PDB file of C-alpha atoms in Angstrom:
ATOM      1  CA  MET U   1      27.663  -4.607 -19.201  1.00 39.00           C
ATOM      2  CA  ARG U   2      26.801  -1.148 -17.506  1.00 33.00           C
ATOM      3  CA  PHE U   3      23.715  -0.952 -15.286  1.00 37.00           C
ATOM      4  CA  ARG U   4      20.970   1.872 -15.112  1.00 38.00           C
ATOM      5  CA  ASN U   5      20.663   0.984 -11.444  1.00 43.00           C
ATOM      6  CA  SER U   6      20.159   4.016  -9.290  1.00 38.00           C
ATOM      7  CA  LEU U   7      22.877   2.368  -6.986  1.00 33.00           C
ATOM      8  CA  ALA U   8      25.622   1.085  -9.622  1.00 37.00           C
ATOM      9  CA  LEU U   9      25.082   3.345 -12.925  1.00 37.00           C
ATOM     10  CA  GLY U  10      27.723   2.863 -15.220  1.00 36.00           C
ATOM     11  CA  LEU U  11      29.130  -0.359 -13.517  1.00 34.00           C
ATOM     12  CA  ALA U  12      30.587  -3.160 -15.594  1.00 35.00           C
ATOM     13  CA  VAL U  13      29.213  -7.055 -15.516  1.00 39.00           C
ATOM     14  CA  LEU U  14      31.355  -9.262 -13.554  1.00 35.00           C
ATOM     15  CA  THR U  15      32.110 -12.890 -15.415  1.00 35.00           C
ATOM     16  CA  LEU U  16      30.047 -15.380 -14.376  1.00 39.00           C
ATOM     17  CA  GLY U  17      31.204 -19.102 -14.518  1.00 36.00           C
ATOM     18  CA  GLY U  18      29.830 -22.261 -14.198  1.00 34.00           C
ATOM     19  CA  CYS U  19      26.305 -22.077 -14.528  1.00 36.00           C
ATOM     20  CA  THR U  20      25.159 -22.587 -18.671  1.00 34.00           C
ATOM     21  CA  SER U  21      21.614 -24.045 -18.134  1.00 35.00           C
ATOM     22  CA  THR U  22      18.631 -23.668 -20.500  1.00 35.00           C
ATOM     23  CA  ILE U  23      15.166 -24.084 -18.532  1.00 37.00           C
ATOM     24  CA  GLY U  24      11.925 -25.123 -20.597  1.00 40.00           C
ATOM     25  CA  GLY U  25      10.741 -22.068 -23.110  1.00 40.00           C
ATOM     26  CA  THR U  26      11.273 -22.074 -26.448  1.00 42.00           C
ATOM     27  CA  ALA U  27      14.346 -20.836 -28.622  1.00 42.00           C
ATOM     28  CA  SER U  28      14.846 -17.108 -29.637  1.00 46.00           C
ATOM     29  CA  PRO U  29      14.373 -15.795 -32.469  1.00 47.00           C
ATOM     30  CA  VAL U  30      16.977 -15.388 -34.785  1.00 46.00           C
ATOM     31  CA  PRO U  31      18.975 -12.002 -34.806  1.00 46.00           C
ATOM     32  CA  GLY U  32      18.218 -10.695 -37.424  1.00 42.00           C
ATOM     33  CA  GLN U  33      15.173 -11.565 -38.614  1.00 46.00           C
ATOM     34  CA  GLY U  34      11.722 -10.418 -38.362  1.00 47.00           C
ATOM     35  CA  PRO U  35      10.390  -6.779 -37.923  1.00 49.00           C
ATOM     36  CA  VAL U  36      13.418  -3.877 -37.500  1.00 54.00           C
ATOM     37  CA  ILE U  37      13.418  -2.225 -33.642  1.00 58.00           C
ATOM     38  CA  THR U  38      13.405   1.373 -35.444  1.00 63.00           C
ATOM     39  CA  LYS U  39      13.454   2.985 -31.486  1.00 73.00           C
ATOM     40  CA  ALA U  40      13.649   1.912 -28.256  1.00 83.00           C
ATOM     41  CA  GLU U  41      11.172   2.296 -25.711  1.00 92.00           C
ATOM     42  CA  PRO U  42      11.369   0.191 -22.942  1.00 97.00           C
ATOM     43  CA  CYS U  43       8.427   2.011 -21.080  1.00 97.00           C
ATOM     44  CA  LYS U  44       5.673   0.141 -23.846  1.00 97.00           C
ATOM     45  CA  LEU U  45       6.975  -3.121 -22.822  1.00 98.00           C
ATOM     46  CA  ILE U  46       4.880  -3.850 -20.038  1.00 98.00           C
ATOM     47  CA  SER U  47       0.928  -2.782 -20.192  1.00 98.00           C
ATOM     48  CA  GLN U  48      -0.747  -1.010 -16.872  1.00 98.00           C
ATOM     49  CA  GLU U  49      -2.854  -4.582 -16.592  1.00 98.00           C
ATOM     50  CA  GLN U  50       1.070  -6.498 -17.034  1.00 98.00           C
ATOM     51  CA  ALA U  51       1.917  -4.212 -13.818  1.00 98.00           C
ATOM     52  CA  GLU U  52      -0.887  -4.535 -12.523  1.00 97.00           C
ATOM     53  CA  ALA U  53      -0.537  -7.903 -12.050  1.00 97.00           C
ATOM     54  CA  LEU U  54       3.111  -8.365 -11.074  1.00 97.00           C
ATOM     55  CA  GLY U  55       2.497  -5.866  -8.266  1.00 96.00           C
ATOM     56  CA  VAL U  56       4.990  -3.094  -9.038  1.00 97.00           C
ATOM     57  CA  THR U  57       3.474   0.983 -10.266  1.00 96.00           C
ATOM     58  CA  TYR U  58       2.654   2.068 -13.113  1.00 97.00           C
ATOM     59  CA  PRO U  59       3.350   3.896 -15.361  1.00 96.00           C
ATOM     60  CA  GLY U  60       7.173   3.178 -15.000  1.00 97.00           C
ATOM     61  CA  LYS U  61       9.806   6.255 -14.815  1.00 96.00           C
ATOM     62  CA  GLU U  62      11.767   6.638 -18.340  1.00 96.00           C
ATOM     63  CA  ARG U  63      15.587   6.931 -18.522  1.00 94.00           C
ATOM     64  CA  PRO U  64      16.884   8.148 -21.256  1.00 94.00           C
ATOM     65  CA  ALA U  65      20.069   5.827 -23.412  1.00 92.00           C
ATOM     66  CA  ASP U  66      22.973   7.735 -22.772  1.00 92.00           C
ATOM     67  CA  LYS U  67      24.762   6.168 -26.435  1.00 87.00           C
ATOM     68  CA  ALA U  68      28.120   7.670 -24.890  1.00 90.00           C
ATOM     69  CA  ARG U  69      28.430   5.123 -21.638  1.00 92.00           C
ATOM     70  CA  LYS U  70      26.670   2.195 -24.030  1.00 92.00           C
ATOM     71  CA  ILE U  71      23.878   2.407 -21.575  1.00 92.00           C
ATOM     72  CA  PRO U  72      20.218   1.776 -23.208  1.00 95.00           C
ATOM     73  CA  GLY U  73      17.127   3.879 -22.413  1.00 95.00           C
ATOM     74  CA  THR U  74      15.300   1.912 -19.254  1.00 97.00           C
ATOM     75  CA  CYS U  75      12.326   1.882 -17.510  1.00 98.00           C
ATOM     76  CA  ARG U  76      11.916   1.730 -13.701  1.00 98.00           C
ATOM     77  CA  TYR U  77       8.904   0.275 -12.366  1.00 98.00           C
ATOM     78  CA  PRO U  78       8.906   0.672  -8.451  1.00 97.00           C
ATOM     79  CA  GLU U  79       7.740  -1.746  -6.156  1.00 95.00           C
ATOM     80  CA  LEU U  80       4.181  -1.019  -3.968  1.00 92.00           C
ATOM     81  CA  ASP U  81       4.862   0.827  -1.273  1.00 84.00           C
ATOM     82  CA  ASP U  82       2.815  -1.442   1.258  1.00 79.00           C
ATOM     83  CA  ALA U  83       4.241  -5.209  -0.229  1.00 84.00           C
ATOM     84  CA  PRO U  84       6.009  -7.025   2.205  1.00 77.00           C
ATOM     85  CA  GLN U  85       8.863  -7.926   0.394  1.00 86.00           C
ATOM     86  CA  GLY U  86       8.328  -6.435  -2.854  1.00 93.00           C
ATOM     87  CA  VAL U  87      11.167  -5.353  -5.320  1.00 96.00           C
ATOM     88  CA  ALA U  88      11.496  -3.148  -7.804  1.00 97.00           C
ATOM     89  CA  LEU U  89      11.771  -4.175 -11.862  1.00 98.00           C
ATOM     90  CA  GLU U  90      13.533  -2.356 -15.227  1.00 98.00           C
ATOM     91  CA  VAL U  91      13.225  -3.040 -18.271  1.00 98.00           C
ATOM     92  CA  SER U  92      15.527  -1.317 -20.919  1.00 97.00           C
ATOM     93  CA  GLN U  93      15.590  -1.590 -24.675  1.00 96.00           C
ATOM     94  CA  SER U  94      18.640  -0.414 -26.750  1.00 95.00           C
ATOM     95  CA  PHE U  95      18.896   1.141 -30.234  1.00 91.00           C
ATOM     96  CA  ASP U  96      21.835   1.297 -32.107  1.00 91.00           C
ATOM     97  CA  LEU U  97      23.471  -0.538 -29.403  1.00 93.00           C
ATOM     98  CA  SER U  98      24.976  -4.073 -29.771  1.00 93.00           C
ATOM     99  CA  GLN U  99      24.206  -6.683 -26.679  1.00 91.00           C
ATOM    100  CA  ALA U 100      28.024  -7.333 -27.093  1.00 90.00           C
ATOM    101  CA  ASP U 101      29.101  -3.987 -26.869  1.00 91.00           C
ATOM    102  CA  TYR U 102      26.853  -3.690 -23.678  1.00 91.00           C
ATOM    103  CA  SER U 103      28.229  -6.792 -22.415  1.00 84.00           C
ATOM    104  CA  ASN U 104      31.933  -5.666 -22.434  1.00 83.00           C
ATOM    105  CA  GLY U 105      32.925  -9.032 -22.591  1.00 77.00           C
ATOM    106  CA  ALA U 106      31.218 -10.905 -19.970  1.00 79.00           C
ATOM    107  CA  VAL U 107      30.813 -14.636 -20.212  1.00 79.00           C
ATOM    108  CA  PRO U 108      27.036 -15.889 -20.561  1.00 86.00           C
ATOM    109  CA  GLY U 109      25.509 -17.866 -17.791  1.00 91.00           C
ATOM    110  CA  GLU U 110      22.146 -19.521 -16.824  1.00 94.00           C
ATOM    111  CA  LYS U 111      19.784 -19.091 -19.459  1.00 96.00           C
ATOM    112  CA  PHE U 112      15.634 -19.257 -19.564  1.00 96.00           C
ATOM    113  CA  GLY U 113      13.281 -20.163 -22.247  1.00 97.00           C
ATOM    114  CA  ILE U 114      10.050 -17.602 -21.750  1.00 97.00           C
ATOM    115  CA  GLY U 115       8.151 -16.119 -24.177  1.00 97.00           C
ATOM    116  CA  GLY U 116       9.466 -17.376 -27.553  1.00 96.00           C
ATOM    117  CA  PHE U 117      12.621 -15.948 -26.397  1.00 97.00           C
ATOM    118  CA  THR U 118      15.928 -16.963 -24.725  1.00 97.00           C
ATOM    119  CA  TRP U 119      17.070 -14.866 -21.982  1.00 98.00           C
ATOM    120  CA  THR U 120      20.413 -14.997 -20.474  1.00 97.00           C
ATOM    121  CA  ARG U 121      21.904 -14.411 -17.065  1.00 96.00           C
ATOM    122  CA  TYR U 122      24.813 -11.814 -16.347  1.00 92.00           C
ATOM    123  CA  ALA U 123      26.794 -11.711 -13.337  1.00 84.00           C
ATOM    124  CA  THR U 124      26.979  -7.976 -12.489  1.00 81.00           C
ATOM    125  CA  ILE U 125      29.223  -6.052 -10.055  1.00 83.00           C
ATOM    126  CA  LEU U 126      26.660  -5.706  -7.170  1.00 84.00           C
ATOM    127  CA  GLY U 127      26.654  -9.421  -7.009  1.00 87.00           C
ATOM    128  CA  PRO U 128      24.212 -12.300  -6.592  1.00 91.00           C
ATOM    129  CA  SER U 129      21.647 -10.087  -5.027  1.00 93.00           C
ATOM    130  CA  TYR U 130      21.024  -8.593  -8.430  1.00 93.00           C
ATOM    131  CA  CYS U 131      19.710 -10.512 -11.761  1.00 95.00           C
ATOM    132  CA  SER U 132      20.446  -9.687 -15.579  1.00 95.00           C
ATOM    133  CA  LEU U 133      18.221 -11.030 -18.010  1.00 97.00           C
ATOM    134  CA  ILE U 134      18.880 -10.331 -21.631  1.00 97.00           C
ATOM    135  CA  THR U 135      17.827 -11.335 -24.779  1.00 97.00           C
ATOM    136  CA  GLU U 136      19.044 -10.161 -28.450  1.00 95.00           C
ATOM    137  CA  LEU U 137      16.764  -9.072 -30.862  1.00 94.00           C
ATOM    138  CA  ASP U 138      19.029  -8.655 -33.984  1.00 92.00           C
ATOM    139  CA  PRO U 139      22.697  -7.387 -33.756  1.00 92.00           C
ATOM    140  CA  LYS U 140      21.881  -3.906 -33.041  1.00 92.00           C
ATOM    141  CA  THR U 141      19.126  -3.899 -30.492  1.00 94.00           C
ATOM    142  CA  PHE U 142      18.413  -6.193 -27.149  1.00 96.00           C
ATOM    143  CA  VAL U 143      15.999  -6.037 -24.160  1.00 97.00           C
ATOM    144  CA  GLU U 144      17.247  -6.341 -20.318  1.00 97.00           C
ATOM    145  CA  ILE U 145      15.368  -7.279 -17.357  1.00 98.00           C
ATOM    146  CA  THR U 146      16.648  -6.516 -13.965  1.00 97.00           C
ATOM    147  CA  SER U 147      15.600  -7.521 -10.329  1.00 97.00           C
ATOM    148  CA  ASP U 148      16.872  -7.130  -7.082  1.00 95.00           C
ATOM    149  CA  ALA U 149      16.451 -10.158  -4.410  1.00 95.00           C
ATOM    150  CA  PRO U 150      13.932  -9.609  -1.699  1.00 92.00           C
ATOM    151  CA  GLY U 151      15.729  -8.903   1.918  1.00 86.00           C
ATOM    152  CA  ASP U 152      18.987 -11.649   2.073  1.00 86.00           C
ATOM    153  CA  ASP U 153      17.549 -14.448  -0.225  1.00 91.00           C
ATOM    154  CA  ASN U 154      19.786 -14.206  -3.335  1.00 94.00           C
ATOM    155  CA  SER U 155      18.604 -17.736  -4.430  1.00 94.00           C
ATOM    156  CA  LYS U 156      15.406 -15.687  -5.514  1.00 95.00           C
ATOM    157  CA  ALA U 157      17.004 -12.400  -7.036  1.00 96.00           C
ATOM    158  CA  CYS U 158      15.849 -13.562 -10.810  1.00 97.00           C
ATOM    159  CA  ASP U 159      12.498 -13.874  -9.530  1.00 97.00           C
ATOM    160  CA  MET U 160      10.660 -10.991 -10.557  1.00 97.00           C
ATOM    161  CA  ALA U 161      12.197 -10.492 -13.476  1.00 98.00           C
ATOM    162  CA  LYS U 162      11.468 -13.741 -14.597  1.00 98.00           C
ATOM    163  CA  ALA U 163       8.013 -13.187 -13.614  1.00 98.00           C
ATOM    164  CA  ALA U 164       8.084 -10.498 -16.171  1.00 98.00           C
ATOM    165  CA  ALA U 165       9.761 -11.762 -18.741  1.00 98.00           C
ATOM    166  CA  PRO U 166       6.342 -13.122 -20.557  1.00 98.00           C
ATOM    167  CA  ALA U 167       4.551  -9.369 -20.174  1.00 98.00           C
ATOM    168  CA  VAL U 168       7.680  -7.909 -22.348  1.00 98.00           C
ATOM    169  CA  ALA U 169       8.068 -10.925 -24.666  1.00 98.00           C
ATOM    170  CA  SER U 170       4.728  -9.994 -25.399  1.00 97.00           C
ATOM    171  CA  HIS U 171       5.568  -6.524 -26.753  1.00 97.00           C
ATOM    172  CA  LEU U 172       8.321  -7.814 -28.516  1.00 96.00           C
ATOM    173  CA  PRO U 173       8.624  -8.613 -32.630  1.00 93.00           C
ATOM    174  CA  GLY U 174       7.906 -12.244 -32.645  1.00 93.00           C
ATOM    175  CA  GLY U 175       6.979 -12.348 -28.583  1.00 96.00           C
ATOM    176  CA  GLN U 176       4.296 -14.901 -27.357  1.00 97.00           C
ATOM    177  CA  PRO U 177       1.186 -13.520 -26.148  1.00 97.00           C
ATOM    178  CA  SER U 178       1.534 -13.274 -22.266  1.00 96.00           C
ATOM    179  CA  PRO U 179      -0.555 -16.079 -20.498  1.00 96.00           C
ATOM    180  CA  PRO U 180      -1.882 -14.747 -16.882  1.00 96.00           C
ATOM    181  CA  LEU U 181       0.973 -13.377 -14.804  1.00 97.00           C
ATOM    182  CA  THR U 182       2.042 -14.464 -11.872  1.00 95.00           C
ATOM    183  CA  PRO U 183       4.302 -12.332  -9.066  1.00 96.00           C
ATOM    184  CA  PRO U 184       6.751 -13.554  -6.298  1.00 95.00           C
ATOM    185  CA  PRO U 185       5.067 -14.234  -3.467  1.00 90.00           C
ATOM    186  CA  GLY U 186       5.287 -11.237  -1.263  1.00 88.00           C
ATOM    187  CA  GLN U 187       5.740  -8.631  -3.893  1.00 94.00           C
ATOM    188  CA  LYS U 188       1.558  -7.698  -3.946  1.00 91.00           C
ATOM    189  CA  PRO U 189       0.240  -6.457  -0.695  1.00 86.00           C
ATOM    190  CA  ILE U 190      -2.002  -9.321   0.990  1.00 84.00           C
ATOM    191  CA  GLU U 191      -5.706  -9.337   0.717  1.00 84.00           C
ATOM    192  CA  ALA U 192      -7.842  -8.816   3.685  1.00 86.00           C
ATOM    193  CA  SER U 193      -9.068 -11.921   5.147  1.00 87.00           C
ATOM    194  CA  GLY U 194     -10.425 -13.815   7.564  1.00 89.00           C
ATOM    195  CA  PRO U 195     -13.414 -13.566  10.503  1.00 92.00           C
ATOM    196  CA  LEU U 196     -11.576 -10.465  12.010  1.00 92.00           C
ATOM    197  CA  VAL U 197     -12.087  -8.715   8.437  1.00 90.00           C
ATOM    198  CA  ALA U 198     -15.180  -6.846   9.963  1.00 89.00           C
ATOM    199  CA  VAL U 199     -14.574  -7.000  13.640  1.00 93.00           C
ATOM    200  CA  ASP U 200     -14.291  -3.572  15.079  1.00 94.00           C
ATOM    201  CA  PRO U 201     -11.270  -3.720  17.999  1.00 95.00           C
ATOM    202  CA  CYS U 202     -12.753  -1.645  20.308  1.00 96.00           C
ATOM    203  CA  SER U 203     -15.501  -4.406  20.410  1.00 95.00           C
ATOM    204  CA  LEU U 204     -13.206  -6.897  21.872  1.00 96.00           C
ATOM    205  CA  LEU U 205     -13.419  -5.310  24.778  1.00 96.00           C
ATOM    206  CA  LYS U 206     -16.728  -4.126  26.387  1.00 95.00           C
ATOM    207  CA  PRO U 207     -16.479  -0.926  28.750  1.00 94.00           C
ATOM    208  CA  ASP U 208     -17.678  -2.713  31.973  1.00 94.00           C
ATOM    209  CA  GLN U 209     -14.770  -5.397  31.197  1.00 95.00           C
ATOM    210  CA  VAL U 210     -12.417  -2.580  31.569  1.00 92.00           C
ATOM    211  CA  THR U 211     -13.145  -1.062  34.394  1.00 91.00           C
ATOM    212  CA  PRO U 212     -11.713  -3.398  36.915  1.00 92.00           C
ATOM    213  CA  LEU U 213      -8.639  -2.557  35.011  1.00 91.00           C
ATOM    214  CA  ASN U 214      -8.235   1.321  35.758  1.00 89.00           C
ATOM    215  CA  LEU U 215      -8.099   2.307  32.123  1.00 92.00           C
ATOM    216  CA  ALA U 216      -9.582   5.078  30.662  1.00 93.00           C
ATOM    217  CA  ALA U 217     -12.404   4.826  27.836  1.00 93.00           C
ATOM    218  CA  ALA U 218     -11.718   3.520  24.394  1.00 94.00           C
ATOM    219  CA  ARG U 219     -10.409   5.393  21.266  1.00 94.00           C
ATOM    220  CA  PRO U 220      -9.934   4.289  17.848  1.00 95.00           C
ATOM    221  CA  MET U 221      -6.274   3.900  16.316  1.00 92.00           C
ATOM    222  CA  ASN U 222      -5.239   3.519  12.330  1.00 84.00           C
ATOM    223  CA  GLY U 223      -1.640   1.687  11.270  1.00 73.00           C
ATOM    224  CA  SER U 224       0.125   2.581   8.593  1.00 64.00           C
ATOM    225  CA  SER U 225       0.616   1.533   4.926  1.00 57.00           C
ATOM    226  CA  ASN U 226       3.743  -0.674   6.066  1.00 57.00           C
ATOM    227  CA  ASP U 227       1.791  -2.039   9.146  1.00 60.00           C
ATOM    228  CA  PRO U 228      -1.310  -2.363   8.159  1.00 66.00           C
ATOM    229  CA  LYS U 229      -4.040  -2.602  10.747  1.00 81.00           C
ATOM    230  CA  ASN U 230      -7.134  -1.294  12.879  1.00 90.00           C
ATOM    231  CA  GLY U 231      -6.644  -0.907  16.860  1.00 94.00           C
ATOM    232  CA  CYS U 232      -8.199   0.415  19.815  1.00 96.00           C
ATOM    233  CA  GLN U 233      -6.408   1.796  22.806  1.00 96.00           C
ATOM    234  CA  TRP U 234      -7.148   2.256  26.413  1.00 96.00           C
ATOM    235  CA  ASP U 235      -4.962   5.038  28.165  1.00 94.00           C
ATOM    236  CA  ASP U 236      -3.554   3.944  31.555  1.00 90.00           C
ATOM    237  CA  THR U 237      -4.835   6.439  34.561  1.00 88.00           C
ATOM    238  CA  ASP U 238      -1.703   6.285  36.655  1.00 86.00           C
ATOM    239  CA  GLY U 239       0.652   8.681  35.776  1.00 80.00           C
ATOM    240  CA  ASP U 240       4.131   8.118  34.240  1.00 81.00           C
ATOM    241  CA  LYS U 241       4.743   5.599  36.078  1.00 84.00           C
ATOM    242  CA  GLY U 242       2.587   1.697  36.832  1.00 86.00           C
ATOM    243  CA  LYS U 243       0.524   0.335  33.932  1.00 92.00           C
ATOM    244  CA  LYS U 244       1.189   0.989  30.488  1.00 94.00           C
ATOM    245  CA  ALA U 245      -1.608   1.931  28.017  1.00 95.00           C
ATOM    246  CA  LEU U 246      -3.476  -1.144  26.425  1.00 96.00           C
ATOM    247  CA  ASP U 247      -2.994  -1.293  23.154  1.00 96.00           C
ATOM    248  CA  LEU U 248      -5.198  -4.158  20.801  1.00 96.00           C
ATOM    249  CA  TRP U 249      -4.782  -3.963  17.543  1.00 95.00           C
ATOM    250  CA  VAL U 250      -6.421  -6.481  14.680  1.00 95.00           C
ATOM    251  CA  TYR U 251      -4.829  -7.841  11.632  1.00 93.00           C
ATOM    252  CA  THR U 252      -6.393  -8.997   8.425  1.00 92.00           C
ATOM    253  CA  ALA U 253      -3.325  -9.054   5.849  1.00 89.00           C
ATOM    254  CA  THR U 254      -0.328  -9.773   7.916  1.00 88.00           C
ATOM    255  CA  LYS U 255       1.686 -13.258   8.271  1.00 87.00           C
ATOM    256  CA  LEU U 256       2.630 -13.582  12.200  1.00 89.00           C
ATOM    257  CA  GLU U 257       6.450 -13.535  11.305  1.00 87.00           C
ATOM    258  CA  ASP U 258       5.856  -9.904   9.840  1.00 85.00           C
ATOM    259  CA  VAL U 259       3.778  -8.353  12.908  1.00 90.00           C
ATOM    260  CA  PRO U 260       6.477  -6.164  13.898  1.00 89.00           C
ATOM    261  CA  GLY U 261       7.474  -5.767  17.882  1.00 90.00           C
ATOM    262  CA  LEU U 262       7.460  -9.397  18.662  1.00 94.00           C
ATOM    263  CA  GLU U 263      10.253  -9.462  21.110  1.00 92.00           C
ATOM    264  CA  GLY U 264      11.053 -11.750  23.715  1.00 92.00           C
ATOM    265  CA  THR U 265      10.294 -15.392  24.769  1.00 93.00           C
ATOM    266  CA  PRO U 266       7.430 -16.854  23.456  1.00 96.00           C
ATOM    267  CA  VAL U 267       5.158 -18.689  25.482  1.00 97.00           C
ATOM    268  CA  GLU U 268       2.313 -20.345  24.545  1.00 97.00           C
ATOM    269  CA  GLN U 269      -0.903 -20.117  26.194  1.00 96.00           C
ATOM    270  CA  VAL U 270      -4.321 -21.950  25.100  1.00 97.00           C
ATOM    271  CA  VAL U 271      -7.012 -19.524  26.601  1.00 96.00           C
ATOM    272  CA  ALA U 272     -10.916 -20.959  26.006  1.00 93.00           C
ATOM    273  CA  GLY U 273      -9.629 -23.208  23.122  1.00 94.00           C
ATOM    274  CA  LYS U 274      -7.396 -20.927  21.366  1.00 95.00           C
ATOM    275  CA  LYS U 275      -4.071 -20.860  21.372  1.00 97.00           C
ATOM    276  CA  TRP U 276      -2.159 -17.182  22.436  1.00 98.00           C
ATOM    277  CA  VAL U 277       1.540 -16.716  22.125  1.00 97.00           C
ATOM    278  CA  VAL U 278       2.604 -14.202  25.081  1.00 98.00           C
ATOM    279  CA  TYR U 279       6.201 -12.440  24.104  1.00 97.00           C
ATOM    280  CA  SER U 280       8.050 -11.276  27.391  1.00 96.00           C
ATOM    281  CA  SER U 281      11.371 -10.654  29.073  1.00 95.00           C
ATOM    282  CA  PRO U 282      12.905 -10.247  32.638  1.00 95.00           C
ATOM    283  CA  ASP U 283      14.190  -7.048  31.668  1.00 95.00           C
ATOM    284  CA  SER U 284      11.679  -5.549  29.994  1.00 96.00           C
ATOM    285  CA  PRO U 285       8.528  -3.645  30.910  1.00 96.00           C
ATOM    286  CA  ILE U 286       6.813  -4.297  27.895  1.00 96.00           C
ATOM    287  CA  CYS U 287       4.533  -7.872  27.310  1.00 97.00           C
ATOM    288  CA  VAL U 288       3.118  -8.567  24.029  1.00 97.00           C
ATOM    289  CA  ALA U 289       0.253 -11.624  23.450  1.00 98.00           C
ATOM    290  CA  MET U 290      -0.672 -12.223  19.554  1.00 97.00           C
ATOM    291  CA  LEU U 291      -3.635 -14.465  18.985  1.00 97.00           C
ATOM    292  CA  PRO U 292      -2.885 -15.999  15.592  1.00 96.00           C
ATOM    293  CA  VAL U 293      -6.377 -16.582  14.005  1.00 95.00           C
ATOM    294  CA  THR U 294      -5.984 -17.431  10.266  1.00 94.00           C
ATOM    295  CA  GLU U 295      -2.733 -17.945   8.665  1.00 92.00           C
ATOM    296  CA  THR U 296      -2.667 -13.966   8.231  1.00 91.00           C
ATOM    297  CA  SER U 297      -5.104 -12.688  10.230  1.00 94.00           C
ATOM    298  CA  SER U 298      -4.567 -11.962  14.350  1.00 96.00           C
ATOM    299  CA  VAL U 299      -5.234 -10.096  17.109  1.00 97.00           C
ATOM    300  CA  LYS U 300      -2.235  -8.142  19.196  1.00 97.00           C
ATOM    301  CA  LEU U 301      -2.369  -7.161  22.781  1.00 97.00           C
ATOM    302  CA  ASP U 302       0.492  -4.232  23.805  1.00 96.00           C
ATOM    303  CA  THR U 303       1.512  -3.091  27.311  1.00 96.00           C
ATOM    304  CA  GLY U 304       3.362  -3.210  29.896  1.00 95.00           C
ATOM    305  CA  ASP U 305       4.357  -2.166  33.443  1.00 95.00           C
ATOM    306  CA  LEU U 306       6.831   0.855  33.947  1.00 93.00           C
ATOM    307  CA  SER U 307       7.110   0.240  37.826  1.00 94.00           C
ATOM    308  CA  ASP U 308       7.681  -2.993  37.817  1.00 95.00           C
ATOM    309  CA  ASN U 309       9.022  -5.511  35.001  1.00 95.00           C
ATOM    310  CA  ALA U 310       7.800  -8.823  36.874  1.00 96.00           C
ATOM    311  CA  LYS U 311       3.654  -6.857  36.722  1.00 95.00           C
ATOM    312  CA  ALA U 312       3.971  -6.308  32.802  1.00 96.00           C
ATOM    313  CA  CYS U 313       2.135  -9.394  31.575  1.00 96.00           C
ATOM    314  CA  GLU U 314      -0.996  -9.123  34.214  1.00 96.00           C
ATOM    315  CA  ILE U 315      -3.512  -6.999  32.382  1.00 96.00           C
ATOM    316  CA  PRO U 316      -2.918  -9.444  29.135  1.00 96.00           C
ATOM    317  CA  GLN U 317      -3.413 -12.078  31.400  1.00 97.00           C
ATOM    318  CA  ALA U 318      -6.714 -11.021  32.701  1.00 96.00           C
ATOM    319  CA  VAL U 319      -8.219  -9.585  28.800  1.00 96.00           C
ATOM    320  CA  MET U 320      -7.163 -12.518  26.672  1.00 97.00           C
ATOM    321  CA  PRO U 321     -10.098 -14.585  27.897  1.00 97.00           C
ATOM    322  CA  LEU U 322     -12.236 -11.243  27.603  1.00 97.00           C
ATOM    323  CA  VAL U 323     -10.961 -10.886  23.872  1.00 97.00           C
ATOM    324  CA  THR U 324     -11.189 -14.648  23.431  1.00 97.00           C
ATOM    325  CA  ALA U 325     -14.683 -14.437  24.037  1.00 96.00           C
ATOM    326  CA  ASN U 326     -15.713 -11.770  22.175  1.00 96.00           C
ATOM    327  CA  LEU U 327     -14.509 -12.801  18.706  1.00 94.00           C
ATOM    328  CA  PRO U 328     -16.851 -13.527  16.096  1.00 88.00           C
ATOM    329  CA  ALA U 329     -17.403 -17.397  15.667  1.00 78.00           C
ATOM    330  CA  SER U 330     -15.002 -18.632  13.416  1.00 63.00           C
TER     331      SER U 330
END
């Protein structure tokens, strides 16, 4: 078998051994029966509504077939830029190219009954982090769905391909109507929620509360698409050394484990009934304090002392009670 993937175009499939179970679904149509495919149109096998439900970009980008290399036409749907664990999806459809010729003798592995078809997984030279699911429509036509593992969890390599299979099947002759689609966890951006959604980060420290800390007036800050957040900064007033500026960030759509910059030893600290987590290290001038509010919302304080590591957490210790008191009732 050969792949259209930008990392491995034209690579052959490796034999997959040991796994031949069938999971749920219905049997595939008998090859050669039903409407005949007269043209491969892989980008028509997922609608805009289905792409949005799956958490991939639409329209997909089509790559033409390469008959000489036995590579079918392919449509690639990239993951969304702001999806924390999103993966790309690819759908291929052959015309006048058999699944046997494409597979090139690879042994079929695990099978999944989805959408009225039996989809078979084949191992690839890319290893277990890559998933290829194929169903044969007739002796000269097959469809392939591929996806990668998010991060380092190879057990989830087929999650996206299987999630997309009902959508693809609904556009094939004899396929079942697609049920509501559910993308794998992390495939779509987390929606903002919780009591911090309407909070102005600069309102969490009042001007008179900042005065004793010898910090400048507040100024708003924005995050990025890869680190969605809103923030406020109070610049330091003691030059290049001494206290570092105080950054306060409000997250409303990010899990605590996905918040960047949490380095050092975490120490829990209860302040006015709220559990903060303070991150610091004896060999670092930086101190970070996190207040989880919900599973996907939190407040982050980021500052330190560039002259004395032992004083890195002085401002967070002074600020945490103030921020806690200024939070909206939850």
